[in-house]
PDB file of C-alpha atoms and ligand atoms in Angstrom:
ATOM      1  CA  MET A   1      41.780  24.540 -56.097  1.00  0.00           C
ATOM      2  CA  SER A   2      39.567  26.839 -53.969  1.00  0.00           C
ATOM      3  CA  PRO A   3      35.850  26.091 -54.158  1.00  0.00           C
ATOM      4  CA  ARG A   4      33.180  28.312 -55.688  1.00  0.00           C
ATOM      5  CA  HIS A   5      31.202  30.221 -53.041  1.00  0.00           C
ATOM      6  CA  PHE A   6      27.839  32.034 -53.235  1.00  0.00           C
ATOM      7  CA  LEU A   7      28.214  34.963 -50.809  1.00  0.00           C
ATOM      8  CA  THR A   8      26.578  37.532 -53.114  1.00  0.00           C
ATOM      9  CA  LEU A   9      24.720  37.245 -56.350  1.00  0.00           C
ATOM     10  CA  LYS A  10      27.786  38.580 -58.122  1.00  0.00           C
ATOM     11  CA  ASP A  11      29.618  35.372 -57.350  1.00  0.00           C
ATOM     12  CA  LEU A  12      27.779  34.179 -60.452  1.00  0.00           C
ATOM     13  CA  SER A  13      28.191  35.666 -63.996  1.00  0.00           C
ATOM     14  CA  SER A  14      25.155  36.956 -65.718  1.00  0.00           C
ATOM     15  CA  ASP A  15      25.043  33.825 -67.915  1.00  0.00           C
ATOM     16  CA  GLU A  16      25.580  31.445 -64.948  1.00  0.00           C
ATOM     17  CA  LEU A  17      22.678  33.148 -63.158  1.00  0.00           C
ATOM     18  CA  LYS A  18      20.403  32.826 -66.189  1.00  0.00           C
ATOM     19  CA  GLN A  19      21.333  29.096 -66.544  1.00  0.00           C
ATOM     20  CA  LEU A  20      20.648  28.490 -62.920  1.00  0.00           C
ATOM     21  CA  LEU A  21      17.147  30.038 -63.166  1.00  0.00           C
ATOM     22  CA  SER A  22      16.316  27.772 -66.145  1.00  0.00           C
ATOM     23  CA  ARG A  23      17.704  24.787 -64.246  1.00  0.00           C
ATOM     24  CA  ALA A  24      15.451  25.742 -61.235  1.00  0.00           C
ATOM     25  CA  ILE A  25      12.446  25.698 -63.457  1.00  0.00           C
ATOM     26  CA  GLU A  26      13.418  22.272 -64.834  1.00  0.00           C
ATOM     27  CA  LEU A  27      13.964  20.832 -61.379  1.00  0.00           C
ATOM     28  CA  LYS A  28      10.590  22.159 -60.298  1.00  0.00           C
ATOM     29  CA  LYS A  29       8.988  20.318 -63.185  1.00  0.00           C
ATOM     30  CA  MET A  30      10.885  17.141 -62.497  1.00  0.00           C
ATOM     31  CA  LEU A  31       9.749  17.221 -58.794  1.00  0.00           C
ATOM     32  CA  ARG A  32       6.131  17.804 -59.828  1.00  0.00           C
ATOM     33  CA  GLU A  33       6.235  14.823 -62.202  1.00  0.00           C
ATOM     34  CA  GLY A  34       7.639  12.654 -59.491  1.00  0.00           C
ATOM     35  CA  THR A  35      11.011  12.060 -61.323  1.00  0.00           C
ATOM     36  CA  LEU A  36      13.515  10.665 -58.833  1.00  0.00           C
ATOM     37  CA  TYR A  37      16.797  12.523 -59.119  1.00  0.00           C
ATOM     38  CA  GLU A  38      19.363  11.932 -56.406  1.00  0.00           C
ATOM     39  CA  PRO A  39      22.701  13.406 -57.400  1.00  0.00           C
ATOM     40  CA  MET A  40      23.689  14.015 -53.726  1.00  0.00           C
ATOM     41  CA  LYS A  41      23.685  10.540 -52.241  1.00  0.00           C
ATOM     42  CA  ASN A  42      25.994  10.577 -49.220  1.00  0.00           C
ATOM     43  CA  LYS A  43      26.476  14.347 -49.601  1.00  0.00           C
ATOM     44  CA  VAL A  44      26.026  16.546 -46.553  1.00  0.00           C
ATOM     45  CA  LEU A  45      25.074  20.192 -46.223  1.00  0.00           C
ATOM     46  CA  ALA A  46      25.875  21.942 -42.885  1.00  0.00           C
ATOM     47  CA  MET A  47      23.441  24.688 -42.128  1.00  0.00           C
ATOM     48  CA  ILE A  48      24.564  27.304 -39.590  1.00  0.00           C
ATOM     49  CA  PHE A  49      21.720  29.531 -38.363  1.00  0.00           C
ATOM     50  CA  GLU A  50      22.507  32.436 -36.123  1.00  0.00           C
ATOM     51  CA  LYS A  51      19.091  34.047 -36.947  1.00  0.00           C
ATOM     52  CA  SER A  52      15.616  32.650 -37.148  1.00  0.00           C
ATOM     53  CA  SER A  53      14.213  31.075 -40.334  1.00  0.00           C
ATOM     54  CA  THR A  54      11.288  29.142 -41.719  1.00  0.00           C
ATOM     55  CA  ARG A  55      11.635  29.197 -45.549  1.00  0.00           C
ATOM     56  CA  THR A  56      15.435  29.038 -45.684  1.00  0.00           C
ATOM     57  CA  ARG A  57      15.724  26.086 -43.335  1.00  0.00           C
ATOM     58  CA  VAL A  58      12.851  24.078 -44.777  1.00  0.00           C
ATOM     59  CA  SER A  59      13.853  24.688 -48.425  1.00  0.00           C
ATOM     60  CA  PHE A  60      17.532  23.741 -47.909  1.00  0.00           C
ATOM     61  CA  GLU A  61      16.704  20.739 -45.722  1.00  0.00           C
ATOM     62  CA  ALA A  62      13.933  19.395 -48.016  1.00  0.00           C
ATOM     63  CA  GLY A  63      16.099  20.117 -51.075  1.00  0.00           C
ATOM     64  CA  MET A  64      18.956  18.030 -49.791  1.00  0.00           C
ATOM     65  CA  ALA A  65      16.553  15.200 -48.811  1.00  0.00           C
ATOM     66  CA  GLN A  66      14.985  15.250 -52.304  1.00  0.00           C
ATOM     67  CA  PHE A  67      18.495  15.091 -53.833  1.00  0.00           C
ATOM     68  CA  GLY A  68      19.218  11.959 -51.709  1.00  0.00           C
ATOM     69  CA  GLY A  69      21.637  13.808 -49.381  1.00  0.00           C
ATOM     70  CA  HIS A  70      21.426  15.107 -45.811  1.00  0.00           C
ATOM     71  CA  ALA A  71      21.262  18.539 -44.135  1.00  0.00           C
ATOM     72  CA  LEU A  72      22.646  19.236 -40.669  1.00  0.00           C
ATOM     73  CA  PHE A  73      21.046  22.078 -38.612  1.00  0.00           C
ATOM     74  CA  LEU A  74      23.636  23.891 -36.466  1.00  0.00           C
ATOM     75  CA  SER A  75      22.585  26.521 -34.054  1.00  0.00           C
ATOM     76  CA  PRO A  76      24.893  28.730 -31.951  1.00  0.00           C
ATOM     77  CA  ARG A  77      23.017  27.549 -28.845  1.00  0.00           C
ATOM     78  CA  ASP A  78      24.591  24.072 -29.186  1.00  0.00           C
ATOM     79  CA  THR A  79      27.684  24.417 -31.180  1.00  0.00           C
ATOM     80  CA  GLN A  80      31.070  25.870 -30.065  1.00  0.00           C
ATOM     81  CA  LEU A  81      30.644  28.707 -32.525  1.00  0.00           C
ATOM     82  CA  GLY A  82      28.125  30.106 -30.101  1.00  0.00           C
ATOM     83  CA  ARG A  83      30.695  29.764 -27.315  1.00  0.00           C
ATOM     84  CA  GLY A  84      33.406  31.751 -29.150  1.00  0.00           C
ATOM     85  CA  GLU A  85      35.363  29.214 -31.160  1.00  0.00           C
ATOM     86  CA  PRO A  86      36.887  31.323 -33.878  1.00  0.00           C
ATOM     87  CA  VAL A  87      35.099  31.314 -37.236  1.00  0.00           C
ATOM     88  CA  GLU A  88      38.404  30.339 -38.970  1.00  0.00           C
ATOM     89  CA  ASP A  89      38.812  27.219 -36.834  1.00  0.00           C
ATOM     90  CA  SER A  90      35.114  26.240 -37.172  1.00  0.00           C
ATOM     91  CA  ALA A  91      35.347  26.583 -40.925  1.00  0.00           C
ATOM     92  CA  ARG A  92      38.397  24.378 -41.114  1.00  0.00           C
ATOM     93  CA  VAL A  93      36.717  21.692 -38.954  1.00  0.00           C
ATOM     94  CA  ILE A  94      33.187  21.800 -40.413  1.00  0.00           C
ATOM     95  CA  SER A  95      34.311  21.968 -44.010  1.00  0.00           C
ATOM     96  CA  SER A  96      36.552  18.861 -43.561  1.00  0.00           C
ATOM     97  CA  MET A  97      33.473  16.730 -42.911  1.00  0.00           C
ATOM     98  CA  VAL A  98      30.703  18.037 -45.223  1.00  0.00           C
ATOM     99  CA  ASP A  99      30.209  18.911 -48.900  1.00  0.00           C
ATOM    100  CA  ALA A 100      28.831  22.463 -48.539  1.00  0.00           C
ATOM    101  CA  VAL A 101      28.018  24.928 -45.770  1.00  0.00           C
ATOM    102  CA  MET A 102      25.087  27.295 -45.649  1.00  0.00           C
ATOM    103  CA  ILE A 103      25.263  30.242 -43.196  1.00  0.00           C
ATOM    104  CA  ARG A 104      22.704  32.738 -41.938  1.00  0.00           C
ATOM    105  CA  THR A 105      24.256  35.333 -39.672  1.00  0.00           C
ATOM    106  CA  PHE A 106      24.576  39.044 -38.857  1.00  0.00           C
ATOM    107  CA  ASP A 107      27.949  40.397 -40.051  1.00  0.00           C
ATOM    108  CA  HIS A 108      28.690  39.747 -43.724  1.00  0.00           C
ATOM    109  CA  ALA A 109      32.402  39.556 -42.862  1.00  0.00           C
ATOM    110  CA  MET A 110      31.690  36.348 -40.917  1.00  0.00           C
ATOM    111  CA  VAL A 111      30.648  34.500 -44.057  1.00  0.00           C
ATOM    112  CA  GLU A 112      33.627  35.924 -45.927  1.00  0.00           C
ATOM    113  CA  THR A 113      35.988  34.655 -43.168  1.00  0.00           C
ATOM    114  CA  PHE A 114      34.338  31.314 -43.102  1.00  0.00           C
ATOM    115  CA  ALA A 115      34.572  31.004 -46.882  1.00  0.00           C
ATOM    116  CA  ALA A 116      38.255  31.992 -46.880  1.00  0.00           C
ATOM    117  CA  ASN A 117      38.925  29.066 -44.487  1.00  0.00           C
ATOM    118  CA  SER A 118      36.562  26.499 -46.054  1.00  0.00           C
ATOM    119  CA  ARG A 119      37.514  23.758 -48.376  1.00  0.00           C
ATOM    120  CA  VAL A 120      33.914  23.365 -49.588  1.00  0.00           C
ATOM    121  CA  PRO A 121      31.396  25.878 -51.115  1.00  0.00           C
ATOM    122  CA  VAL A 122      29.806  28.333 -48.672  1.00  0.00           C
ATOM    123  CA  ILE A 123      26.364  29.711 -49.358  1.00  0.00           C
ATOM    124  CA  ASN A 124      25.154  33.029 -47.860  1.00  0.00           C
ATOM    125  CA  ALA A 125      21.633  32.358 -46.554  1.00  0.00           C
ATOM    126  CA  LEU A 126      21.224  35.986 -45.326  1.00  0.00           C
ATOM    127  CA  THR A 127      23.517  38.480 -43.686  1.00  0.00           C
ATOM    128  CA  ASP A 128      22.885  42.048 -42.604  1.00  0.00           C
ATOM    129  CA  ASP A 129      24.094  43.114 -46.026  1.00  0.00           C
ATOM    130  CA  TYR A 130      22.699  40.547 -48.567  1.00  0.00           C
ATOM    131  CA  HIS A 131      20.111  37.889 -49.195  1.00  0.00           C
ATOM    132  CA  PRO A 132      21.152  36.350 -52.560  1.00  0.00           C
ATOM    133  CA  CYS A 133      19.229  33.075 -52.242  1.00  0.00           C
ATOM    134  CA  GLN A 134      15.973  35.020 -52.108  1.00  0.00           C
ATOM    135  CA  LEU A 135      16.929  36.777 -55.305  1.00  0.00           C
ATOM    136  CA  LEU A 136      17.305  33.404 -57.080  1.00  0.00           C
ATOM    137  CA  ALA A 137      13.758  32.584 -56.111  1.00  0.00           C
ATOM    138  CA  ASP A 138      12.349  36.054 -56.948  1.00  0.00           C
ATOM    139  CA  MET A 139      13.966  36.094 -60.333  1.00  0.00           C
ATOM    140  CA  GLN A 140      12.710  32.582 -61.082  1.00  0.00           C
ATOM    141  CA  THR A 141       9.251  33.735 -60.050  1.00  0.00           C
ATOM    142  CA  TYR A 142       9.295  36.711 -62.349  1.00  0.00           C
ATOM    143  CA  LEU A 143      10.552  34.632 -65.234  1.00  0.00           C
ATOM    144  CA  GLU A 144       7.768  32.124 -64.721  1.00  0.00           C
ATOM    145  CA  HIS A 145       5.035  34.712 -64.610  1.00  0.00           C
ATOM    146  CA  ARG A 146       6.172  37.397 -67.078  1.00  0.00           C
ATOM    147  CA  GLY A 147       9.241  36.118 -68.991  1.00  0.00           C
ATOM    148  CA  SER A 148      12.586  37.980 -69.030  1.00  0.00           C
ATOM    149  CA  ILE A 149      13.009  40.776 -66.600  1.00  0.00           C
ATOM    150  CA  GLU A 150      15.570  42.539 -68.799  1.00  0.00           C
ATOM    151  CA  GLY A 151      14.611  46.190 -69.453  1.00  0.00           C
ATOM    152  CA  LYS A 152      11.814  46.134 -66.854  1.00  0.00           C
ATOM    153  CA  ARG A 153      11.141  48.747 -64.187  1.00  0.00           C
ATOM    154  CA  VAL A 154      11.420  47.212 -60.722  1.00  0.00           C
ATOM    155  CA  VAL A 155      10.569  49.359 -57.676  1.00  0.00           C
ATOM    156  CA  TRP A 156      11.836  48.548 -54.196  1.00  0.00           C
ATOM    157  CA  VAL A 157       9.759  50.222 -51.496  1.00  0.00           C
ATOM    158  CA  GLY A 158      10.973  50.668 -47.999  1.00  0.00           C
ATOM    159  CA  ASP A 159      14.273  50.003 -46.276  1.00  0.00           C
ATOM    160  CA  GLY A 160      17.597  50.020 -48.150  1.00  0.00           C
ATOM    161  CA  ASN A 161      18.446  46.714 -46.492  1.00  0.00           C
ATOM    162  CA  ASN A 162      19.972  43.321 -47.282  1.00  0.00           C
ATOM    163  CA  MET A 163      17.169  42.401 -49.704  1.00  0.00           C
ATOM    164  CA  CYS A 164      17.442  45.785 -51.400  1.00  0.00           C
ATOM    165  CA  HIS A 165      21.172  45.363 -51.925  1.00  0.00           C
ATOM    166  CA  SER A 166      20.645  41.920 -53.501  1.00  0.00           C
ATOM    167  CA  TYR A 167      18.065  43.550 -55.849  1.00  0.00           C
ATOM    168  CA  MET A 168      20.674  46.065 -56.818  1.00  0.00           C
ATOM    169  CA  ASN A 169      23.103  43.212 -57.723  1.00  0.00           C
ATOM    170  CA  ALA A 170      20.322  41.420 -59.685  1.00  0.00           C
ATOM    171  CA  ALA A 171      19.552  44.596 -61.640  1.00  0.00           C
ATOM    172  CA  ASP A 172      23.159  44.656 -62.829  1.00  0.00           C
ATOM    173  CA  LEU A 173      23.315  41.003 -63.701  1.00  0.00           C
ATOM    174  CA  LEU A 174      19.943  40.669 -65.416  1.00  0.00           C
ATOM    175  CA  GLY A 175      19.726  44.154 -66.964  1.00  0.00           C
ATOM    176  CA  PHE A 176      16.646  45.742 -65.316  1.00  0.00           C
ATOM    177  CA  HIS A 177      16.248  49.230 -63.801  1.00  0.00           C
ATOM    178  CA  LEU A 178      15.732  49.312 -60.110  1.00  0.00           C
ATOM    179  CA  VAL A 179      14.179  52.335 -58.436  1.00  0.00           C
ATOM    180  CA  VAL A 180      14.682  52.377 -54.615  1.00  0.00           C
ATOM    181  CA  ALA A 181      12.019  54.424 -52.787  1.00  0.00           C
ATOM    182  CA  CYS A 182      12.997  54.769 -49.186  1.00  0.00           C
ATOM    183  CA  PRO A 183      12.522  57.372 -46.364  1.00  0.00           C
ATOM    184  CA  ARG A 184      15.419  59.772 -45.807  1.00  0.00           C
ATOM    185  CA  GLY A 185      18.075  58.084 -43.729  1.00  0.00           C
ATOM    186  CA  TYR A 186      17.228  54.538 -44.951  1.00  0.00           C
ATOM    187  CA  GLU A 187      19.014  54.661 -48.296  1.00  0.00           C
ATOM    188  CA  PRO A 188      20.984  51.565 -49.349  1.00  0.00           C
ATOM    189  CA  ASN A 189      24.692  51.147 -48.521  1.00  0.00           C
ATOM    190  CA  GLU A 190      26.744  53.717 -50.567  1.00  0.00           C
ATOM    191  CA  GLN A 191      29.393  51.372 -51.646  1.00  0.00           C
ATOM    192  CA  ILE A 192      26.978  48.768 -52.975  1.00  0.00           C
ATOM    193  CA  LEU A 193      25.027  51.595 -54.638  1.00  0.00           C
ATOM    194  CA  ALA A 194      28.258  52.853 -56.326  1.00  0.00           C
ATOM    195  CA  GLU A 195      28.893  49.270 -57.668  1.00  0.00           C
ATOM    196  CA  ASN A 196      25.406  49.299 -59.376  1.00  0.00           C
ATOM    197  CA  GLN A 197      24.960  52.941 -60.090  1.00  0.00           C
ATOM    198  CA  HIS A 198      24.241  52.529 -63.773  1.00  0.00           C
ATOM    199  CA  CYS A 199      21.086  50.513 -63.112  1.00  0.00           C
ATOM    200  CA  VAL A 200      19.700  51.884 -59.815  1.00  0.00           C
ATOM    201  CA  THR A 201      17.935  55.193 -58.940  1.00  0.00           C
ATOM    202  CA  VAL A 202      17.288  56.154 -55.350  1.00  0.00           C
ATOM    203  CA  THR A 203      14.358  58.503 -54.403  1.00  0.00           C
ATOM    204  CA  ASN A 204      12.430  59.541 -51.295  1.00  0.00           C
ATOM    205  CA  ASN A 205       9.204  59.967 -53.404  1.00  0.00           C
ATOM    206  CA  VAL A 206       7.354  56.590 -53.366  1.00  0.00           C
ATOM    207  CA  GLN A 207       4.407  57.730 -55.489  1.00  0.00           C
ATOM    208  CA  GLU A 208       6.641  58.851 -58.393  1.00  0.00           C
ATOM    209  CA  ALA A 209       8.841  55.722 -58.069  1.00  0.00           C
ATOM    210  CA  VAL A 210       5.920  53.281 -58.427  1.00  0.00           C
ATOM    211  CA  GLN A 211       4.599  54.927 -61.678  1.00  0.00           C
ATOM    212  CA  ASP A 212       4.760  52.408 -64.530  1.00  0.00           C
ATOM    213  CA  ALA A 213       6.417  49.746 -62.387  1.00  0.00           C
ATOM    214  CA  ASP A 214       6.472  46.147 -63.772  1.00  0.00           C
ATOM    215  CA  LEU A 215       7.284  44.749 -60.345  1.00  0.00           C
ATOM    216  CA  VAL A 216       6.859  46.212 -56.793  1.00  0.00           C
ATOM    217  CA  VAL A 217       8.836  44.724 -53.991  1.00  0.00           C
ATOM    218  CA  THR A 218       8.945  45.395 -50.299  1.00  0.00           C
ATOM    219  CA  ASP A 219      10.191  43.940 -46.990  1.00  0.00           C
ATOM    220  CA  VAL A 220       9.726  44.517 -43.293  1.00  0.00           C
ATOM    221  CA  PHE A 221      10.588  47.955 -41.883  1.00  0.00           C
ATOM    222  CA  ALA A 222      12.790  46.428 -39.139  1.00  0.00           C
ATOM    223  CA  SER A 223      14.963  43.443 -40.085  1.00  0.00           C
ATOM    224  CA  MET A 224      16.209  40.730 -37.732  1.00  0.00           C
ATOM    225  CA  GLY A 225      18.563  42.348 -35.288  1.00  0.00           C
ATOM    226  CA  GLN A 226      16.795  45.680 -35.520  1.00  0.00           C
ATOM    227  CA  GLU A 227      13.853  44.838 -33.194  1.00  0.00           C
ATOM    228  CA  ASP A 228      14.686  47.687 -30.848  1.00  0.00           C
ATOM    229  CA  GLU A 229      14.148  50.144 -33.688  1.00  0.00           C
ATOM    230  CA  GLN A 230      10.724  48.936 -34.532  1.00  0.00           C
ATOM    231  CA  GLU A 231       8.787  51.815 -33.011  1.00  0.00           C
ATOM    232  CA  GLN A 232      11.016  54.545 -34.434  1.00  0.00           C
ATOM    233  CA  ARG A 233      10.931  52.811 -37.890  1.00  0.00           C
ATOM    234  CA  MET A 234       7.120  52.650 -37.815  1.00  0.00           C
ATOM    235  CA  ARG A 235       7.108  56.407 -37.571  1.00  0.00           C
ATOM    236  CA  ASP A 236       9.911  57.011 -40.107  1.00  0.00           C
ATOM    237  CA  PHE A 237       8.351  54.621 -42.712  1.00  0.00           C
ATOM    238  CA  ASP A 238       4.954  56.391 -42.546  1.00  0.00           C
ATOM    239  CA  GLY A 239       3.718  56.700 -46.264  1.00  0.00           C
ATOM    240  CA  PHE A 240       5.856  53.785 -47.397  1.00  0.00           C
ATOM    241  CA  GLN A 241       3.240  51.089 -47.060  1.00  0.00           C
ATOM    242  CA  VAL A 242       2.451  49.061 -50.217  1.00  0.00           C
ATOM    243  CA  ASN A 243      -1.380  49.343 -50.440  1.00  0.00           C
ATOM    244  CA  GLN A 244      -3.883  49.212 -53.244  1.00  0.00           C
ATOM    245  CA  GLU A 245      -3.647  52.953 -53.854  1.00  0.00           C
ATOM    246  CA  LEU A 246       0.106  52.681 -54.381  1.00  0.00           C
ATOM    247  CA  MET A 247      -0.201  49.559 -56.500  1.00  0.00           C
ATOM    248  CA  ALA A 248      -2.784  51.419 -58.715  1.00  0.00           C
ATOM    249  CA  LEU A 249       0.072  53.677 -59.808  1.00  0.00           C
ATOM    250  CA  ALA A 250       2.088  50.746 -61.239  1.00  0.00           C
ATOM    251  CA  LYS A 251       1.369  49.123 -64.602  1.00  0.00           C
ATOM    252  CA  ALA A 252      -1.914  47.229 -64.743  1.00  0.00           C
ATOM    253  CA  ASP A 253      -0.098  43.810 -64.815  1.00  0.00           C
ATOM    254  CA  ALA A 254       2.492  44.718 -62.235  1.00  0.00           C
ATOM    255  CA  LEU A 255       3.430  41.925 -59.901  1.00  0.00           C
ATOM    256  CA  PHE A 256       3.930  42.238 -56.161  1.00  0.00           C
ATOM    257  CA  MET A 257       6.711  40.417 -54.296  1.00  0.00           C
ATOM    258  CA  HIS A 258       7.746  40.126 -50.627  1.00  0.00           C
ATOM    259  CA  CYS A 259      10.378  37.730 -49.348  1.00  0.00           C
ATOM    260  CA  LEU A 260       8.247  36.986 -46.253  1.00  0.00           C
ATOM    261  CA  PRO A 261       7.641  36.905 -43.353  1.00  0.00           C
ATOM    262  CA  ALA A 262       5.365  39.927 -43.759  1.00  0.00           C
ATOM    263  CA  HIS A 263       3.972  42.207 -41.152  1.00  0.00           C
ATOM    264  CA  ARG A 264       0.460  42.634 -42.677  1.00  0.00           C
ATOM    265  CA  GLY A 265      -0.812  46.125 -41.966  1.00  0.00           C
ATOM    266  CA  GLU A 266       2.655  47.578 -41.663  1.00  0.00           C
ATOM    267  CA  GLU A 267       4.794  47.506 -44.835  1.00  0.00           C
ATOM    268  CA  VAL A 268       2.009  45.829 -46.873  1.00  0.00           C
ATOM    269  CA  THR A 269      -1.706  45.422 -46.543  1.00  0.00           C
ATOM    270  CA  THR A 270      -3.534  42.106 -46.504  1.00  0.00           C
ATOM    271  CA  GLU A 271      -5.386  43.132 -49.770  1.00  0.00           C
ATOM    272  CA  VAL A 272      -2.117  43.529 -51.659  1.00  0.00           C
ATOM    273  CA  ILE A 273      -0.536  40.251 -50.287  1.00  0.00           C
ATOM    274  CA  ASP A 274      -3.703  38.301 -51.076  1.00  0.00           C
ATOM    275  CA  HIS A 275      -4.351  39.988 -54.480  1.00  0.00           C
ATOM    276  CA  PRO A 276      -4.019  37.823 -57.693  1.00  0.00           C
ATOM    277  CA  ASP A 277      -1.010  40.010 -58.743  1.00  0.00           C
ATOM    278  CA  SER A 278       0.861  39.010 -55.621  1.00  0.00           C
ATOM    279  CA  VAL A 279       3.254  36.093 -56.216  1.00  0.00           C
ATOM    280  CA  VAL A 280       4.569  35.799 -52.702  1.00  0.00           C
ATOM    281  CA  TRP A 281       3.664  32.082 -52.317  1.00  0.00           C
ATOM    282  CA  ASP A 282       5.434  31.182 -55.512  1.00  0.00           C
ATOM    283  CA  GLU A 283       8.449  33.132 -54.362  1.00  0.00           C
ATOM    284  CA  ALA A 284       8.505  31.129 -51.196  1.00  0.00           C
ATOM    285  CA  GLU A 285       8.132  27.764 -52.914  1.00  0.00           C
ATOM    286  CA  ASN A 286      10.790  28.717 -55.450  1.00  0.00           C
ATOM    287  CA  ARG A 287      13.360  29.000 -52.684  1.00  0.00           C
ATOM    288  CA  LEU A 288      13.333  25.096 -52.834  1.00  0.00           C
ATOM    289  CA  HIS A 289      13.800  24.812 -56.591  1.00  0.00           C
ATOM    290  CA  ALA A 290      16.247  27.673 -56.988  1.00  0.00           C
ATOM    291  CA  GLN A 291      18.468  26.506 -54.147  1.00  0.00           C
ATOM    292  CA  LYS A 292      18.453  22.955 -55.533  1.00  0.00           C
ATOM    293  CA  ALA A 293      19.780  24.358 -58.717  1.00  0.00           C
ATOM    294  CA  LEU A 294      22.354  26.312 -56.759  1.00  0.00           C
ATOM    295  CA  LEU A 295      23.403  23.191 -54.672  1.00  0.00           C
ATOM    296  CA  GLU A 296      23.745  21.240 -57.876  1.00  0.00           C
ATOM    297  CA  PHE A 297      25.853  23.980 -59.490  1.00  0.00           C
ATOM    298  CA  LEU A 298      28.223  24.337 -56.453  1.00  0.00           C
ATOM    299  CA  ILE A 299      28.473  20.731 -55.385  1.00  0.00           C
ATOM    300  CA  CYS A 300      28.149  18.565 -58.560  1.00  0.00           C
ATOM    301  CA  ASN A 301      30.067  20.722 -61.040  1.00  0.00           C
TER     302      ASN A 301
HETATM  303  N1   CP B   1      12.574  34.824 -46.831  1.00  0.00           N
HETATM  304  C1   CP B   1      13.175  34.203 -45.938  1.00  0.00           C
HETATM  305  O1   CP B   1      14.401  34.098 -45.946  1.00  0.00           O
HETATM  306  O2   CP B   1      12.520  33.543 -44.937  1.00  0.00           O
HETATM  307  P1   CP B   1      13.001  32.939 -43.624  1.00  0.00           P
HETATM  308  O3   CP B   1      13.509  33.994 -42.764  1.00  0.00           O
HETATM  309  O4   CP B   1      11.734  32.243 -43.063  1.00  0.00           O
HETATM  310  O5   CP B   1      14.006  31.916 -43.973  1.00  0.00           O
HETATM  311  N1  NVA B   2      15.288  41.974 -44.332  1.00  0.00           N
HETATM  312  C1  NVA B   2      14.767  40.770 -43.643  1.00  0.00           C
HETATM  313  C2  NVA B   2      14.674  39.624 -44.505  1.00  0.00           C
HETATM  314  C3  NVA B   2      14.048  38.366 -43.852  1.00  0.00           C
HETATM  315  C4  NVA B   2      14.034  37.214 -44.778  1.00  0.00           C
HETATM  316  C5  NVA B   2      15.686  40.548 -42.431  1.00  0.00           C
HETATM  317  O1  NVA B   2      16.899  40.590 -42.577  1.00  0.00           O
HETATM  318  O2  NVA B   2      15.174  40.246 -41.372  1.00  0.00           O
END
């Protein structure tokens, strides 16, 4: 039987996603109470990182340790993957020795190819197209602060990037309306938009978009791999900064989220990040709890 993978949020059904979020909240409570829970004794997670990371690496590694298992950090600098060993061959070899594989890379097709040749679950820990693990944490955070997100107005401000695409998938699975406010030329991928058309609106008017928002979310203007475009993007994203004036247009109790790392003073001001309505630190911490729920779902079921 082929294993379950988590390459996009839509690898889960709506019910599975909701159950996983409740489980994440439960696991968080258990950890805080000091309950020892080690369902992954002798289990190993391989972590392939072809891009930098703080939160993703720390959360997966700490999560496996807390579960009594082990995580293996693999960088292209010192594996044969970085010297051109085919993804298919690497997948066969690595998946023959571990219980799950987590991958952060550029091309989404790489994680698909890896998964197609893997005998254990593969987790997408960010590609150029999606960042589903972050959405588990963001949706857990909203649930903890405001309850169900169903029927809410969520506004994505900025680039129609990997995070934005995963928000589009979340809107479909959890039943909220997503408004994407981006500069012309930075709209989300057309195909992913077509898949989620019923719950997503795209606009270039950020002020209108933010009106009555329950949640405002943004991300860096230039993602990893787009460093050369930084200056051009700074010009193109003029007017798309999330600042206090923009947040004032949202509902009075609107939350602010950012997957981090943030470029303070570019896509978001320090005042907004450090404001009581900002839940960015909970989002970051919840990477740990949400991914532990995911690991348990994929490895122990
Ligand atoms: N949000 C996130 O994925 O952070 P890292 O790049 O630090 O892993
Ligand atoms: N969109 C960002 C997210 C970083 C966690 C990037 O891909 O670099």
